Amino acid sequence: MAGRVSKPLPGIANVLGGYISTPSVAPAQEPPEKPKQESAGRAKKSRRQRARLGRPPGVNSTNRAPKEKATLRIDTELMAEYRDWSWDARCQLGELVERALVDYRKRNR
């Protein structure tokens, strides 16, 4: 785009002040240090850790009864409280709801 004269844009000039028309000087960068040579081979190669997948140890899904998905409308504050409880109990929210329903059934039979 040879031959273009740079004109400050009226909207940007007011917001950015003199930054657009004032050239900036980049700081001098030092070249990165070269890695130091180790002995003939590496002493120990570090092994990458992978994230755990699946269910936590000790949880056996074969002994569980089949589940059914349900959509519920529950009070917002109560739901938030249940989420906090499930975090403290280290279980899924659905498991806490299931426990509450089982407890309710036992008390009202």
PDB file of C-alpha atoms in Angstrom:
ATOM      1  CA  MET A   1       0.000   0.000   0.000  1.00  0.00           C
ATOM      2  CA  ALA A   2       2.646   2.429  -1.101  1.00  0.00           C
ATOM      3  CA  GLY A   3       1.734   6.051  -1.301  1.00  0.00           C
ATOM      4  CA  ARG A   4      -0.819   5.980   1.508  1.00  0.00           C
ATOM      5  CA  VAL A   5      -0.460   8.684   4.071  1.00  0.00           C
ATOM      6  CA  SER A   6      -1.309   7.470   7.545  1.00  0.00           C
ATOM      7  CA  LYS A   7      -4.015   9.615   9.036  1.00  0.00           C
ATOM      8  CA  PRO A   8      -5.104   9.136  12.609  1.00  0.00           C
ATOM      9  CA  LEU A   9      -8.618   7.812  12.803  1.00  0.00           C
ATOM     10  CA  PRO A  10     -10.794  10.210  14.784  1.00  0.00           C
ATOM     11  CA  GLY A  11     -12.504   7.575  16.946  1.00  0.00           C
ATOM     12  CA  ILE A  12      -9.430   5.533  17.754  1.00  0.00           C
ATOM     13  CA  ALA A  13      -7.153   8.533  18.291  1.00  0.00           C
ATOM     14  CA  ASN A  14      -9.324   9.775  21.133  1.00  0.00           C
ATOM     15  CA  VAL A  15      -9.388   6.391  22.838  1.00  0.00           C
ATOM     16  CA  LEU A  16      -5.775   5.344  22.394  1.00  0.00           C
ATOM     17  CA  GLY A  17      -4.187   8.777  22.529  1.00  0.00           C
ATOM     18  CA  GLY A  18      -0.708   8.944  21.042  1.00  0.00           C
ATOM     19  CA  TYR A  19      -0.151   5.199  20.891  1.00  0.00           C
ATOM     20  CA  ILE A  20      -1.204   4.906  17.251  1.00  0.00           C
ATOM     21  CA  SER A  21       1.060   7.604  15.836  1.00  0.00           C
ATOM     22  CA  THR A  22       3.981   7.043  18.232  1.00  0.00           C
ATOM     23  CA  PRO A  23       6.183   4.134  17.122  1.00  0.00           C
ATOM     24  CA  SER A  24       7.175   1.781  19.863  1.00  0.00           C
ATOM     25  CA  VAL A  25      10.644   0.376  20.321  1.00  0.00           C
ATOM     26  CA  ALA A  26      10.801  -3.354  20.938  1.00  0.00           C
ATOM     27  CA  PRO A  27      13.065  -4.305  23.850  1.00  0.00           C
ATOM     28  CA  ALA A  28      16.202  -6.205  22.936  1.00  0.00           C
ATOM     29  CA  GLN A  29      15.790  -9.901  23.531  1.00  0.00           C
ATOM     30  CA  GLU A  30      18.587 -12.146  24.663  1.00  0.00           C
ATOM     31  CA  PRO A  31      18.927 -15.445  22.831  1.00  0.00           C
ATOM     32  CA  PRO A  32      17.709 -18.419  24.869  1.00  0.00           C
ATOM     33  CA  GLU A  33      20.340 -20.388  26.742  1.00  0.00           C
ATOM     34  CA  LYS A  34      21.424 -23.655  25.204  1.00  0.00           C
ATOM     35  CA  PRO A  35      20.583 -26.704  27.313  1.00  0.00           C
ATOM     36  CA  LYS A  36      23.529 -28.114  29.202  1.00  0.00           C
ATOM     37  CA  GLN A  37      24.805 -31.446  27.955  1.00  0.00           C
ATOM     38  CA  GLU A  38      24.056 -34.306  30.309  1.00  0.00           C
ATOM     39  CA  SER A  39      26.079 -37.485  30.521  1.00  0.00           C
ATOM     40  CA  ALA A  40      25.875 -40.022  27.675  1.00  0.00           C
ATOM     41  CA  GLY A  41      22.203 -40.698  28.357  1.00  0.00           C
ATOM     42  CA  ARG A  42      19.568 -39.264  30.590  1.00  0.00           C
ATOM     43  CA  ALA A  43      19.726 -40.599  34.108  1.00  0.00           C
ATOM     44  CA  LYS A  44      15.988 -41.264  34.387  1.00  0.00           C
ATOM     45  CA  LYS A  45      13.338 -40.624  31.828  1.00  0.00           C
ATOM     46  CA  SER A  46      10.256 -39.161  33.390  1.00  0.00           C
ATOM     47  CA  ARG A  47       7.105 -41.012  32.513  1.00  0.00           C
ATOM     48  CA  ARG A  48       4.068 -38.966  31.631  1.00  0.00           C
ATOM     49  CA  GLN A  49       1.153 -39.344  33.975  1.00  0.00           C
ATOM     50  CA  ARG A  50      -2.229 -39.839  32.347  1.00  0.00           C
ATOM     51  CA  ALA A  51      -5.501 -38.673  33.757  1.00  0.00           C
ATOM     52  CA  ARG A  52      -7.589 -41.389  35.348  1.00  0.00           C
ATOM     53  CA  LEU A  53     -10.563 -42.439  33.317  1.00  0.00           C
ATOM     54  CA  GLY A  54     -13.770 -44.166  34.309  1.00  0.00           C
ATOM     55  CA  ARG A  55     -15.188 -44.965  37.703  1.00  0.00           C
ATOM     56  CA  PRO A  56     -13.124 -44.638  40.876  1.00  0.00           C
ATOM     57  CA  PRO A  57     -11.612 -47.848  42.287  1.00  0.00           C
ATOM     58  CA  GLY A  58     -13.970 -49.882  44.428  1.00  0.00           C
ATOM     59  CA  VAL A  59     -17.108 -48.844  42.563  1.00  0.00           C
ATOM     60  CA  ASN A  60     -18.735 -51.893  41.040  1.00  0.00           C
ATOM     61  CA  SER A  61     -21.451 -51.144  38.512  1.00  0.00           C
ATOM     62  CA  THR A  62     -22.480 -54.786  38.033  1.00  0.00           C
ATOM     63  CA  ASN A  63     -24.267 -54.963  41.399  1.00  0.00           C
ATOM     64  CA  ARG A  64     -26.397 -51.883  40.799  1.00  0.00           C
ATOM     65  CA  ALA A  65     -30.015 -51.847  39.744  1.00  0.00           C
ATOM     66  CA  PRO A  66     -30.851 -50.295  36.376  1.00  0.00           C
ATOM     67  CA  LYS A  67     -31.431 -46.548  36.491  1.00  0.00           C
ATOM     68  CA  GLU A  68     -33.978 -44.328  34.806  1.00  0.00           C
ATOM     69  CA  LYS A  69     -33.353 -40.769  33.715  1.00  0.00           C
ATOM     70  CA  ALA A  70     -35.772 -38.213  35.179  1.00  0.00           C
ATOM     71  CA  THR A  71     -36.231 -34.481  34.754  1.00  0.00           C
ATOM     72  CA  LEU A  72     -37.198 -32.736  37.982  1.00  0.00           C
ATOM     73  CA  ARG A  73     -38.175 -29.196  38.930  1.00  0.00           C
ATOM     74  CA  ILE A  74     -36.644 -28.570  42.357  1.00  0.00           C
ATOM     75  CA  ASP A  75     -36.324 -25.343  44.359  1.00  0.00           C
ATOM     76  CA  THR A  76     -33.123 -23.515  43.380  1.00  0.00           C
ATOM     77  CA  GLU A  77     -31.794 -23.112  46.932  1.00  0.00           C
ATOM     78  CA  LEU A  78     -32.466 -26.750  47.789  1.00  0.00           C
ATOM     79  CA  MET A  79     -30.759 -27.873  44.588  1.00  0.00           C
ATOM     80  CA  ALA A  80     -27.701 -25.738  45.356  1.00  0.00           C
ATOM     81  CA  GLU A  81     -27.562 -27.222  48.848  1.00  0.00           C
ATOM     82  CA  TYR A  82     -27.762 -30.755  47.419  1.00  0.00           C
ATOM     83  CA  ARG A  83     -24.914 -29.957  45.005  1.00  0.00           C
ATOM     84  CA  ASP A  84     -22.759 -28.837  47.932  1.00  0.00           C
ATOM     85  CA  TRP A  85     -23.663 -31.999  49.845  1.00  0.00           C
ATOM     86  CA  SER A  86     -22.778 -34.168  46.864  1.00  0.00           C
ATOM     87  CA  TRP A  87     -19.384 -32.462  46.641  1.00  0.00           C
ATOM     88  CA  ASP A  88     -18.744 -33.124  50.342  1.00  0.00           C
ATOM     89  CA  ALA A  89     -19.973 -36.725  50.019  1.00  0.00           C
ATOM     90  CA  ARG A  90     -17.877 -37.191  46.853  1.00  0.00           C
ATOM     91  CA  CYS A  91     -20.750 -38.693  44.932  1.00  0.00           C
ATOM     92  CA  GLN A  92     -23.035 -37.716  42.097  1.00  0.00           C
ATOM     93  CA  LEU A  93     -26.011 -35.477  42.789  1.00  0.00           C
ATOM     94  CA  GLY A  94     -28.312 -38.211  41.484  1.00  0.00           C
ATOM     95  CA  GLU A  95     -26.988 -40.607  44.119  1.00  0.00           C
ATOM     96  CA  LEU A  96     -27.891 -38.150  46.900  1.00  0.00           C
ATOM     97  CA  VAL A  97     -31.384 -37.687  45.468  1.00  0.00           C
ATOM     98  CA  GLU A  98     -31.735 -41.468  45.263  1.00  0.00           C
ATOM     99  CA  ARG A  99     -30.648 -41.843  48.905  1.00  0.00           C
ATOM    100  CA  ALA A 100     -33.193 -39.206  49.959  1.00  0.00           C
ATOM    101  CA  LEU A 101     -35.994 -40.982  48.085  1.00  0.00           C
ATOM    102  CA  VAL A 102     -35.059 -44.354  49.608  1.00  0.00           C
ATOM    103  CA  ASP A 103     -34.992 -42.781  53.079  1.00  0.00           C
ATOM    104  CA  TYR A 104     -38.379 -41.155  52.462  1.00  0.00           C
ATOM    105  CA  ARG A 105     -39.825 -44.494  51.332  1.00  0.00           C
ATOM    106  CA  LYS A 106     -38.512 -46.256  54.467  1.00  0.00           C
ATOM    107  CA  ARG A 107     -39.957 -43.624  56.799  1.00  0.00           C
ATOM    108  CA  ASN A 108     -43.385 -43.482  55.155  1.00  0.00           C
ATOM    109  CA  ARG A 109     -44.165 -47.167  54.753  1.00  0.00           C
TER     110      ARG A 109
END
